[in-house]
Coordinates of C-alpha atoms in Angstrom, one line a residue:
Chain A
M1 CA 98.0 -20.4 46.4
S2 CA 96.7 -17.0 45.5
T3 CA 93.6 -15.8 47.2
P4 CA 90.9 -13.7 45.5
V5 CA 90.5 -11.5 48.6
P6 CA 92.3 -8.4 47.4
F7 CA 90.5 -8.5 44.1
L8 CA 87.1 -9.0 45.7
L9 CA 87.8 -6.3 48.3
G10 CA 88.5 -3.9 45.4
L11 CA 85.3 -4.8 43.7
A12 CA 83.4 -4.4 47.0
D13 CA 85.0 -1.0 47.8
D14 CA 84.2 0.2 44.3
A15 CA 80.6 -0.6 44.9
L16 CA 80.4 0.9 48.4
V17 CA 82.1 4.1 47.4
T18 CA 79.8 4.4 44.4
A19 CA 76.8 3.9 46.6
Q20 CA 78.0 6.5 49.0
R21 CA 78.4 9.0 46.1
L22 CA 75.0 8.1 44.7
G23 CA 73.4 8.6 48.0
W24 CA 74.2 12.3 47.8
W25 CA 72.0 12.6 44.7
I26 CA 68.8 11.5 46.5
S27 CA 66.9 14.9 46.9
R28 CA 69.3 16.6 44.4
A29 CA 68.5 14.9 41.1
P30 CA 67.2 16.9 38.1
E31 CA 63.7 15.4 38.3
L32 CA 61.9 13.3 40.9
E33 CA 61.9 10.2 38.6
E34 CA 65.7 10.4 38.6
D35 CA 65.9 10.7 42.4
V36 CA 64.1 7.3 42.4
A37 CA 66.3 5.8 39.7
L38 CA 69.6 6.9 41.2
A39 CA 68.5 5.5 44.6
N40 CA 67.8 2.2 43.0
I41 CA 71.2 2.1 41.5
G42 CA 72.8 3.2 44.8
L43 CA 70.9 0.4 46.6
D44 CA 72.1 -2.2 44.0
Q45 CA 75.7 -1.1 44.5
L46 CA 75.4 -1.1 48.2
G47 CA 73.9 -4.6 48.1
Q48 CA 76.8 -5.8 45.9
A49 CA 79.3 -4.3 48.4
R50 CA 77.6 -6.1 51.3
G51 CA 77.5 -9.4 49.4
L52 CA 81.1 -9.2 48.5
Y53 CA 82.2 -8.1 52.0
A54 CA 80.4 -11.2 53.3
V55 CA 82.4 -13.4 50.9
V56 CA 85.7 -11.6 51.8
A57 CA 85.0 -12.0 55.6
E58 CA 84.3 -15.7 55.1
L59 CA 87.5 -16.2 53.1
E60 CA 89.5 -14.3 55.6
G61 CA 88.1 -16.3 58.5
A62 CA 89.2 -13.6 60.9
G63 CA 85.7 -12.9 62.3
R64 CA 85.3 -9.5 60.6
T65 CA 81.8 -8.4 59.6
E66 CA 80.6 -6.3 56.7
D67 CA 80.5 -3.3 59.0
D68 CA 84.0 -3.9 60.3
L69 CA 85.2 -3.9 56.7
A70 CA 83.2 -0.8 55.8
Y71 CA 83.6 1.3 58.9
L72 CA 86.9 0.3 60.6
R73 CA 89.3 0.5 57.7
G74 CA 91.2 3.7 57.0
P75 CA 91.7 5.1 53.5
A76 CA 95.0 3.3 52.9
E77 CA 93.2 0.0 53.4
F78 CA 90.5 0.7 50.8
R79 CA 91.1 -0.9 47.4
N80 CA 88.6 1.0 45.2
V81 CA 89.8 2.7 42.0
L82 CA 90.2 6.4 41.9
L83 CA 87.4 6.8 39.4
V84 CA 84.7 6.3 42.0
E85 CA 86.0 8.3 45.0
R86 CA 86.2 11.7 43.3
P87 CA 83.2 14.1 43.9
Q88 CA 80.4 13.8 41.4
E89 CA 78.1 16.7 42.1
D90 CA 77.5 17.3 38.3
F91 CA 74.9 15.1 36.6
A92 CA 77.1 14.7 33.5
V93 CA 80.0 13.4 35.7
C94 CA 77.5 11.1 37.4
V95 CA 76.3 9.4 34.3
V96 CA 79.6 9.3 32.4
R97 CA 81.3 7.7 35.4
M98 CA 78.4 5.3 35.7
L99 CA 78.8 4.3 32.0
L100 CA 82.5 3.5 32.5
L101 CA 82.1 1.7 35.8
A102 CA 79.1 -0.3 34.8
A103 CA 80.6 -1.3 31.5
W104 CA 83.5 -2.8 33.5
Q105 CA 81.4 -4.2 36.3
V106 CA 79.2 -6.0 33.7
E107 CA 82.2 -7.8 32.3
V108 CA 83.7 -8.6 35.7
Y109 CA 80.5 -9.9 37.2
A110 CA 79.7 -11.9 34.1
A111 CA 83.1 -13.6 34.2
L112 CA 82.9 -14.3 37.9
A113 CA 79.4 -15.7 37.5
A114 CA 80.6 -18.0 34.8
R115 CA 83.2 -19.9 36.9
E116 CA 83.4 -21.7 40.2
G117 CA 84.4 -19.5 43.0
P118 CA 83.3 -17.9 46.2
A119 CA 81.8 -14.8 44.6
R120 CA 79.8 -16.7 42.0
G121 CA 76.4 -16.2 43.6
V122 CA 76.9 -12.5 44.3
A123 CA 78.2 -12.0 40.8
A124 CA 75.3 -13.8 39.2
K125 CA 72.8 -11.5 40.9
A126 CA 75.0 -8.4 40.4
V127 CA 75.4 -8.8 36.6
K128 CA 71.7 -8.2 36.0
E129 CA 71.8 -5.1 38.2
V130 CA 74.8 -3.5 36.6
A131 CA 73.4 -4.3 33.1
Y132 CA 70.5 -2.0 34.1
H133 CA 73.0 0.7 35.4
L134 CA 74.9 0.5 32.1
D135 CA 71.6 1.0 30.2
H136 CA 70.6 3.9 32.5
A137 CA 74.0 5.6 32.0
A138 CA 74.0 5.0 28.3
Q139 CA 70.5 6.5 27.9
W140 CA 71.6 9.6 29.7
V141 CA 74.9 10.0 28.1
L142 CA 73.1 9.8 24.8
R143 CA 70.6 12.5 25.7
L144 CA 73.1 14.8 27.3
G145 CA 75.7 14.4 24.5
D146 CA 73.1 14.9 21.8
G147 CA 70.9 17.3 23.6
T148 CA 71.6 21.0 23.8
P149 CA 74.9 22.8 23.1
L150 CA 75.3 23.3 26.8
S151 CA 74.6 19.7 27.7
H152 CA 77.0 18.5 25.0
E153 CA 79.7 20.8 26.4
R154 CA 79.2 19.7 30.0
T155 CA 79.2 16.0 29.0
R156 CA 82.3 16.5 26.9
A157 CA 84.0 18.1 29.9
A158 CA 82.8 15.2 32.2
L159 CA 84.2 12.6 29.7
E160 CA 87.5 14.4 29.6
A161 CA 87.7 14.3 33.4
E162 CA 86.5 10.6 33.8
W163 CA 88.2 9.0 30.8
P164 CA 91.8 9.0 32.2
H165 CA 90.5 6.9 35.1
L166 CA 89.4 4.0 32.8
P167 CA 92.9 2.4 32.5
E168 CA 93.1 1.8 36.2
L169 CA 90.1 -0.5 36.0
L170 CA 91.9 -2.4 33.2
E171 CA 95.3 -2.9 34.9
P172 CA 96.6 -6.4 34.8
D173 CA 96.2 -8.5 37.9
A174 CA 97.5 -12.0 37.4
T175 CA 96.4 -13.1 40.9
A176 CA 92.8 -12.1 40.3
P177 CA 90.1 -14.6 39.4
V178 CA 89.4 -12.4 36.4
D179 CA 92.4 -10.5 35.1
P180 CA 90.9 -7.1 34.3
A181 CA 93.4 -6.6 31.5
T182 CA 91.6 -9.3 29.5
L183 CA 88.4 -7.3 29.6
R184 CA 89.7 -4.3 27.8
E185 CA 88.2 -5.0 24.4
A186 CA 84.8 -6.0 25.8
V187 CA 84.6 -2.9 28.0
L188 CA 85.5 -0.6 25.2
G189 CA 83.0 -2.5 23.0
R190 CA 80.3 -1.4 25.4
V191 CA 81.4 2.2 25.9
L192 CA 82.6 3.4 22.5
P193 CA 79.4 2.9 20.6
V194 CA 77.5 4.9 23.2
L195 CA 79.9 7.8 23.0
E196 CA 79.7 7.8 19.3
Q197 CA 76.0 7.8 19.2
A198 CA 76.1 10.6 21.8
T199 CA 78.3 12.6 19.3
L200 CA 81.1 12.6 21.8
T201 CA 84.8 12.3 20.9
V202 CA 87.0 9.9 22.8
P203 CA 89.6 12.1 24.6
P204 CA 93.3 11.1 24.4
L205 CA 94.7 9.3 27.4
P206 CA 97.5 10.9 29.4
A207 CA 100.9 9.3 29.1
A208 CA 100.7 8.1 32.7
P209 CA 97.0 7.7 33.7
P210 CA 96.1 8.1 37.4
T211 CA 96.5 4.9 39.4
G212 CA 97.1 3.5 42.9
G213 CA 93.7 2.9 44.3
R214 CA 94.0 -0.9 44.2
A215 CA 97.2 -0.5 46.3
G216 CA 95.6 1.8 48.8
H217 CA 97.1 5.0 47.4
H218 CA 94.1 7.4 47.2
T219 CA 93.2 11.0 46.7
E220 CA 92.1 13.2 49.7
H221 CA 88.6 12.8 48.4
L222 CA 88.4 9.3 49.8
T223 CA 89.7 10.5 53.2
D224 CA 86.8 13.0 53.3
L225 CA 84.3 10.5 52.1
L226 CA 85.3 7.9 54.7
A227 CA 85.4 10.5 57.5
Q228 CA 81.8 11.3 56.9
M229 CA 80.7 7.7 56.3
Q230 CA 82.5 6.3 59.4
Q231 CA 81.8 9.3 61.7
V232 CA 79.0 7.9 63.8
A233 CA 80.2 4.3 63.8
R234 CA 83.7 5.3 65.0
A235 CA 82.4 7.7 67.7
H236 CA 80.8 4.7 69.4
P237 CA 83.3 1.8 69.4
G238 CA 81.6 -1.6 69.9
A239 CA 78.1 -0.2 69.7
T240 CA 75.2 -2.0 68.0
W241 CA 73.0 -0.1 65.6
Chain B
M1 CA 28.0 17.0 47.1
D2 CA 27.1 13.4 47.7
R3 CA 29.6 12.2 50.4
S4 CA 29.1 8.5 49.4
T5 CA 30.3 8.9 45.8
T6 CA 33.9 9.1 44.8
V7 CA 34.7 12.1 42.6
E8 CA 36.9 11.4 39.5
P9 CA 39.0 13.8 37.5
R10 CA 36.5 14.7 34.7
D11 CA 33.5 15.0 37.0
P12 CA 32.0 18.4 37.6
M13 CA 33.1 19.6 41.0
P14 CA 32.6 22.8 43.0
E15 CA 35.5 25.2 42.4
G16 CA 36.2 25.5 46.2
Y17 CA 36.4 21.7 46.4
R18 CA 38.9 21.7 43.5
R19 CA 41.0 24.5 45.0
T20 CA 41.0 22.9 48.5
L21 CA 42.1 19.6 47.0
V22 CA 44.9 21.1 45.0
R23 CA 46.2 23.0 48.0
Q24 CA 46.1 20.0 50.3
I25 CA 47.6 17.5 47.8
A26 CA 50.3 20.0 46.8
Q27 CA 51.2 20.6 50.4
H28 CA 51.3 16.9 51.0
A29 CA 53.5 16.3 47.9
H30 CA 55.8 19.2 48.9
S31 CA 56.1 17.7 52.4
E32 CA 57.2 14.4 50.9
I33 CA 60.0 15.9 48.8
I34 CA 61.2 18.4 51.4
G35 CA 61.0 15.6 53.9
M36 CA 63.7 13.8 52.0
Q37 CA 66.3 16.3 53.2
P38 CA 66.5 15.9 57.0
E39 CA 66.9 12.1 56.7
G40 CA 68.8 12.3 53.4
E41 CA 71.6 14.0 55.3
W42 CA 72.1 10.8 57.2
I43 CA 72.4 8.4 54.3
S44 CA 76.1 9.2 54.1
R45 CA 76.6 8.7 57.8
A46 CA 74.4 5.8 58.7
P47 CA 76.3 3.7 61.2
S48 CA 75.9 0.3 59.5
L49 CA 75.5 -0.9 56.0
R50 CA 72.1 -2.4 56.8
R51 CA 70.9 1.0 58.2
K52 CA 72.3 2.8 55.1
A53 CA 70.3 0.6 52.8
I54 CA 67.1 1.0 54.8
L55 CA 67.5 4.7 54.9
M56 CA 68.3 5.0 51.2
A57 CA 65.2 3.0 50.4
K58 CA 63.1 5.1 52.7
V59 CA 64.2 8.4 51.4
Q60 CA 63.7 7.0 47.9
D61 CA 60.1 6.1 48.8
E62 CA 59.5 9.7 49.8
A63 CA 60.6 10.8 46.4
G64 CA 58.2 8.2 45.0
H65 CA 55.4 9.4 47.3
G66 CA 55.9 13.0 46.2
L67 CA 55.7 11.8 42.7
Y68 CA 52.4 9.9 43.2
L69 CA 50.9 13.0 44.9
Y70 CA 52.0 15.5 42.2
A71 CA 50.4 13.1 39.7
A72 CA 47.2 13.2 41.7
A73 CA 47.2 17.0 41.7
E74 CA 47.9 16.9 38.0
T75 CA 44.6 15.2 37.4
L76 CA 43.0 18.5 38.6
G77 CA 44.7 20.4 35.9
T78 CA 47.7 21.7 37.8
P79 CA 51.0 20.5 36.3
R80 CA 53.9 19.4 38.6
A81 CA 56.0 22.3 37.3
D82 CA 53.5 24.9 38.5
L83 CA 53.3 23.3 41.9
L84 CA 57.0 23.2 42.2
E85 CA 57.2 26.8 41.2
A86 CA 54.7 27.7 43.9
L87 CA 56.7 25.8 46.5
H88 CA 60.0 27.4 45.4
A89 CA 58.4 30.9 45.5
G90 CA 57.0 30.2 49.0
R91 CA 53.4 30.5 47.9
Q92 CA 52.6 26.9 49.0
K93 CA 53.6 25.3 52.2
Y94 CA 55.0 21.9 53.4
S95 CA 54.7 20.3 56.7
S96 CA 56.5 22.3 59.4
I97 CA 58.0 19.3 61.0
F98 CA 60.7 19.3 58.3
N99 CA 61.9 22.7 59.4
Y100 CA 63.5 21.1 62.5
P101 CA 67.1 19.9 62.2
T102 CA 68.3 16.3 62.4
L103 CA 71.3 16.6 64.8
T104 CA 72.1 13.0 65.6
W105 CA 71.6 9.5 64.2
A106 CA 68.8 9.0 66.8
D107 CA 66.8 11.7 65.0
V108 CA 66.5 9.3 62.1
G109 CA 64.8 6.9 64.5
A110 CA 62.6 9.6 66.0
I111 CA 61.5 10.8 62.6
G112 CA 60.5 7.3 61.6
W113 CA 58.7 6.5 64.9
L114 CA 57.1 9.8 65.7
V115 CA 56.9 11.8 62.4
D116 CA 56.0 8.9 60.2
G117 CA 53.7 7.6 63.0
A118 CA 51.8 10.9 63.0
A119 CA 51.8 11.0 59.3
I120 CA 50.2 7.5 59.1
V121 CA 47.5 8.5 61.6
N122 CA 46.8 11.5 59.3
Q123 CA 47.0 9.5 56.1
V124 CA 45.1 6.3 56.7
P125 CA 41.7 8.2 56.7
L126 CA 42.8 9.8 53.4
C127 CA 42.7 6.4 51.7
R128 CA 38.9 6.9 51.9
C129 CA 39.0 10.5 50.8
S130 CA 36.3 11.6 48.3
Y131 CA 38.7 12.4 45.4
G132 CA 39.6 9.1 43.7
P133 CA 43.2 9.9 42.5
Y134 CA 44.2 11.2 45.9
A135 CA 42.6 8.3 47.7
R136 CA 44.4 5.8 45.4
A137 CA 47.7 7.5 45.8
M138 CA 47.2 7.3 49.6
V139 CA 46.5 3.6 49.4
R140 CA 49.8 3.0 47.7
I141 CA 51.6 5.4 50.0
C142 CA 50.3 3.9 53.2
K143 CA 51.1 0.4 52.0
E144 CA 54.7 1.4 51.2
E145 CA 55.1 3.4 54.4
S146 CA 54.4 0.6 56.7
F147 CA 58.1 -0.1 57.0
H148 CA 59.0 3.5 57.6
Q149 CA 57.6 3.7 61.1
R150 CA 58.9 0.3 62.1
Q151 CA 62.5 1.0 61.0
G152 CA 62.4 4.2 63.1
F153 CA 61.1 2.3 66.1
E154 CA 63.7 -0.3 65.6
I155 CA 66.5 2.3 65.5
L156 CA 65.3 3.8 68.8
H157 CA 64.8 0.4 70.4
T158 CA 68.3 -0.6 69.6
L159 CA 69.7 2.7 70.8
A160 CA 67.7 2.5 74.0
R161 CA 69.3 -0.8 74.8
G162 CA 72.8 0.3 73.7
T163 CA 75.5 2.2 75.5
A164 CA 74.7 5.1 77.9
E165 CA 75.6 7.5 75.1
Q166 CA 73.3 5.9 72.6
R167 CA 70.5 5.8 75.1
A168 CA 71.0 9.5 75.9
M169 CA 71.0 10.2 72.1
A170 CA 67.6 8.4 71.7
Q171 CA 66.0 10.3 74.6
D172 CA 67.3 13.6 73.4
A173 CA 65.8 12.9 69.9
V174 CA 62.4 12.0 71.4
D175 CA 62.5 15.1 73.6
R176 CA 63.1 17.3 70.5
F177 CA 60.6 15.6 68.1
W178 CA 57.7 14.9 70.4
W179 CA 56.0 18.3 70.5
P180 CA 56.7 19.1 66.8
S181 CA 55.1 15.7 66.0
L182 CA 51.9 16.7 67.8
M183 CA 51.8 19.9 65.9
M184 CA 51.8 18.0 62.6
F185 CA 48.0 17.6 63.2
G186 CA 47.6 21.3 62.7
P187 CA 46.0 24.0 65.0
P188 CA 43.3 23.0 67.5
D189 CA 39.9 22.5 66.0
A190 CA 38.7 25.8 67.4
D191 CA 41.3 27.6 65.3
S192 CA 41.0 25.5 62.2
P193 CA 38.6 27.3 59.9
N194 CA 38.9 24.9 57.0
T195 CA 38.1 21.7 58.9
E196 CA 34.4 21.9 58.8
Q197 CA 34.2 22.5 55.0
S198 CA 36.8 19.8 54.3
M199 CA 34.8 17.3 56.3
A200 CA 31.6 18.2 54.5
W201 CA 33.4 17.6 51.2
G202 CA 34.8 14.2 52.4
I203 CA 38.4 15.4 52.0
K204 CA 38.9 15.1 55.7
R205 CA 37.3 12.4 57.8
F206 CA 38.4 13.4 61.3
T207 CA 39.3 16.7 63.0
N208 CA 42.8 17.8 63.9
D209 CA 42.2 17.2 67.6
E210 CA 40.7 13.8 67.1
L211 CA 43.7 12.6 65.1
R212 CA 46.1 14.2 67.6
Q213 CA 44.5 12.2 70.4
R214 CA 44.6 9.0 68.4
F215 CA 48.3 9.5 67.9
V216 CA 49.0 10.1 71.5
D217 CA 47.0 7.1 72.5
I218 CA 49.1 5.0 70.1
A219 CA 52.5 6.5 71.0
V220 CA 52.4 6.4 74.8
P221 CA 52.5 2.6 75.2
Q222 CA 55.1 2.4 72.4
A223 CA 57.3 4.9 74.3
E224 CA 56.9 2.6 77.3
A225 CA 58.1 -0.4 75.2
L226 CA 61.1 1.6 74.1
G227 CA 61.9 2.6 77.7
L228 CA 62.0 6.2 76.7
T229 CA 60.2 9.2 78.3
L230 CA 57.8 11.5 76.5
P231 CA 58.6 15.1 77.5
D232 CA 55.1 16.0 78.8
P233 CA 54.6 16.3 82.6
E234 CA 50.9 16.4 82.1
L235 CA 50.7 13.0 80.5
R236 CA 48.4 10.7 82.4
W237 CA 45.7 8.2 81.6
D238 CA 42.2 9.7 81.8
E239 CA 39.9 6.9 83.0
D240 CA 36.7 8.9 82.3
R241 CA 37.5 9.7 78.7
G242 CA 39.4 6.4 78.0
H243 CA 42.2 8.4 76.5
W244 CA 45.6 9.7 77.5
H245 CA 45.5 13.3 78.7
F246 CA 48.4 15.4 77.3
G247 CA 49.6 19.0 77.6
T248 CA 49.0 21.7 75.0
P249 CA 51.6 22.0 72.2
D250 CA 53.1 25.4 71.8
F251 CA 50.9 26.5 68.9
A252 CA 52.6 29.9 68.9
E253 CA 55.8 28.1 67.9
L254 CA 53.9 26.2 65.2
A255 CA 52.6 29.5 63.8
E256 CA 56.2 30.9 63.7
V257 CA 57.5 27.8 61.8
V258 CA 54.6 27.9 59.4
A259 CA 55.3 31.6 58.9
G260 CA 58.8 30.7 57.7
R261 CA 60.7 31.4 60.8
G262 CA 61.6 27.9 61.9
P263 CA 65.1 26.7 62.5
C264 CA 65.6 25.2 58.9
N265 CA 63.0 26.8 56.6
A266 CA 65.5 28.8 54.6
D267 CA 67.9 25.9 54.3
R268 CA 65.3 23.4 53.2
L269 CA 63.9 25.7 50.5
A270 CA 67.3 26.7 49.3
H271 CA 68.4 23.1 48.9
R272 CA 65.2 22.3 46.9
V273 CA 65.5 25.4 44.7
R274 CA 69.2 24.7 44.0
A275 CA 68.5 21.0 43.0
H276 CA 65.8 22.3 40.6
E277 CA 67.9 25.0 39.1
D278 CA 71.0 22.7 38.8
G279 CA 68.8 20.2 37.0
A280 CA 67.4 22.6 34.5
W281 CA 70.1 21.9 31.9
V282 CA 69.5 18.2 32.2
R283 CA 65.7 18.5 31.7
E284 CA 66.2 20.8 28.8
A285 CA 68.8 18.5 27.2
A286 CA 66.4 15.5 27.4
A287 CA 63.6 17.5 26.0
A288 CA 65.8 18.8 23.2
H289 CA 67.0 15.2 22.4
A290 CA 63.4 14.0 22.3
A291 CA 62.5 16.7 19.9
K292 CA 65.5 15.9 17.6
R293 CA 64.5 12.2 17.6
A294 CA 60.9 13.0 16.8
A295 CA 62.1 15.1 13.9
R296 CA 64.4 12.4 12.6
E297 CA 61.6 9.7 12.7
P298 CA 58.6 11.4 11.1
A299 CA 55.4 9.5 11.6
A300 CA 56.9 6.3 12.8
Chain C
M1 CA 56.2 17.9 22.9
S2 CA 58.6 19.5 25.3
G3 CA 56.9 22.8 25.7
G4 CA 56.2 24.3 29.0
A5 CA 55.3 27.6 30.6
S6 CA 58.3 28.1 32.9
G7 CA 61.4 28.0 30.9
G8 CA 61.2 24.8 28.8
G9 CA 62.5 21.4 29.5
E10 CA 59.3 20.2 31.0
W11 CA 58.7 16.6 30.3
P12 CA 55.3 15.2 29.2
L13 CA 53.1 13.0 31.4
W14 CA 52.8 9.2 30.8
E15 CA 50.3 6.8 32.1
V16 CA 51.8 3.6 33.5
F17 CA 50.2 0.1 33.4
V18 CA 51.7 -2.9 35.2
R19 CA 51.1 -6.6 34.7
A20 CA 51.5 -7.9 38.2
R21 CA 51.9 -11.6 37.2
R22 CA 51.8 -13.6 34.1
G23 CA 48.2 -14.4 33.2
M24 CA 46.9 -11.1 34.4
A25 CA 46.0 -8.0 32.5
H26 CA 48.0 -4.8 32.6
V27 CA 46.4 -2.5 35.2
H28 CA 46.7 1.3 35.4
V29 CA 48.9 2.2 38.5
G30 CA 49.7 5.9 38.1
S31 CA 51.6 8.3 36.0
L32 CA 55.0 10.0 35.7
H33 CA 57.0 12.4 33.7
A34 CA 59.6 11.5 31.1
P35 CA 61.2 13.2 28.1
D36 CA 60.5 10.3 25.7
A37 CA 59.1 6.7 25.5
D38 CA 62.4 5.0 26.3
L39 CA 63.0 6.9 29.5
A40 CA 59.3 6.7 30.4
L41 CA 59.5 2.9 30.4
R42 CA 62.7 2.9 32.5
N43 CA 61.2 5.5 34.9
A44 CA 58.1 3.3 35.2
R45 CA 60.3 0.4 36.1
D46 CA 62.1 2.4 38.8
V47 CA 59.1 4.2 40.2
Y48 CA 56.3 1.5 40.0
T49 CA 58.0 -1.9 40.3
R50 CA 60.6 -1.5 43.0
R51 CA 58.7 -3.9 45.3
Q52 CA 58.3 -6.6 42.6
E53 CA 54.9 -5.3 41.6
G54 CA 55.3 -6.4 38.0
V55 CA 56.6 -8.6 35.2
S56 CA 55.6 -6.3 32.3
L57 CA 55.0 -2.6 31.7
W58 CA 53.2 -0.4 29.3
V59 CA 53.6 3.4 29.2
V60 CA 51.3 5.6 27.1
P61 CA 51.5 9.4 26.6
S62 CA 48.7 10.8 28.8
A63 CA 47.8 13.1 25.9
E64 CA 47.0 10.1 23.7
V65 CA 44.4 8.7 26.0
V66 CA 40.9 9.2 24.6
A67 CA 38.4 9.2 27.4
S68 CA 34.7 9.4 27.7
T69 CA 33.4 12.4 29.5
P70 CA 30.9 12.5 32.5
D71 CA 28.3 14.3 30.5
V72 CA 27.8 11.3 28.1
R73 CA 27.4 9.0 31.1
G74 CA 23.7 8.8 30.5
S75 CA 23.8 8.0 26.8
F76 CA 26.9 5.8 27.0
F77 CA 26.2 3.6 30.0
E78 CA 22.6 3.8 31.1
P79 CA 21.1 2.1 28.1
A80 CA 22.8 -1.1 29.2
A81 CA 21.0 -1.1 32.5
D82 CA 17.7 -2.7 31.3
K83 CA 19.2 -5.5 29.3
D84 CA 19.5 -8.1 31.9
Y85 CA 18.9 -10.9 29.3
R86 CA 22.7 -10.5 28.7
H87 CA 23.3 -12.1 32.0
P88 CA 22.9 -15.8 32.8
T89 CA 21.0 -15.1 35.9
H90 CA 18.1 -13.8 33.7
Y91 CA 17.2 -17.3 32.7
T92 CA 15.3 -20.0 34.6
V93 CA 16.7 -23.5 34.4
P94 CA 14.8 -26.6 35.5
D95 CA 16.1 -28.3 38.6
G96 CA 18.6 -31.0 38.0
V97 CA 19.9 -29.7 34.6
Q98 CA 23.6 -29.4 34.8
H99 CA 26.5 -27.9 32.7
L100 CA 24.3 -25.0 31.5

């Protein structure tokens, strides 16, 4: 019998890495109101990761905790998509990426919440949160895309950089409780109208879009991210915090 | 001025009162947003997911508190943009405590326990300050901050009962943050020229030295509960006064840090200026989009 | 709308009102900056309801608020002071009369 563990771990890792990236923005956002908004979104993503790690730990039955899963796995054991691990120190990248990720998360969590399964409770809560993230991202993509010539150009460049990473989210996974390939139309149905309203053109996809995250093949950005995230915890093995 | 009445934005007020309020509220707001940095650096490295969530929520609160305070200053006719410009140009100050570095995870605990603890002692009387918008902002801030000090204490309490290394880390953090925390109350009363006027106006309710003493009296038994030592050889219970006697902070050091020569002044300001400048294109884009929409929907 | 002294892009100020629970009125809680009404509402949600303070929000451009000024306090509010017949306590009711 197939187990949903790898899929749920991927979902959890997406959320944790996203929270880690969003944490960077707190004290660096374009306006104080946005510091608060991005922190809210980061906290939601972090909460989703914790909820999913608890489910994974329970299913594994090996006595691992959420912190074991977050702090004691190396990059090759992380299952997040490449989309979320790359740096995002440009506000346009931040909101374009959030649009793509949240559009996907909304569909995944909605599907998980609609069926029996160990992640149903977490998903039912998460779907409301990511709907807000999707809205926040859409609001900003619209304003930046249809703002000034400079903001349009920066958002176009951000879309060009992020768009090739969308296919990895939609790769088929027959063992997953929700096969991401079946979500393709729904996800595009959420993203494309926003891009159109924002006067942005959908960039072409490369012949072979980047992939590998779900199998543990990452960029060096994840190594750096985890080195920082795990630094204190790993320097004190067995310690309580 | 009548000390028993609350002053509201449109009321006539002495120019000196208005100026003092703007200066104090702005400095307070700046302290909140610069104060995001030393702790914000540890969001990415928090050693457990629970601690990461707590710290994120705390630094977020600081952004919110800065926001409430800028709004209070705005009721006096000084827009947030002007105050930020004054901060960025070095014309207005923020609390010197944030010019000390956070070197280890235990510093996050020490900031919560000592720095937020000192801030609370300073802030609680401000909830009864004579200027309505400032007092109301402080009520909200004090309510929200009640978890900040506790989480710091809890961090140190856990470290003090952890491994030898964790315990040493906690003690080191307390050693470094104790004296700067005492300096948060400002210079001694004898050297605080504005105190008397601020008290007459009901902006301040207690003197610097009164508040400093109150903080020490609160902190000493808490340090005992933590099992950590406060780095002051003069510390002893003064039976006659009914207060803890403590040594004199190095006010020369405080003057240096206030003058911009602390360990992190340049970094903190550069971080803040860079965030503001990097965000300019976003703020402009949103304003431009709003103008386009307003033009498209005439007289909705 | 978006004008500002130091380089443009400054967002206008909005006043925020929160309904804490169903059945209660919206109450002024503070203000914030936002470029437009849609973001003002969202910013209000993020800034003023992150501790479950509300179930409904209003945002109003601060510039649209029409307020009385302190110098009309006398003519606006003092004339109401001597009209205590508007209050039920003004009236004497014989002992034992109920539901009045």
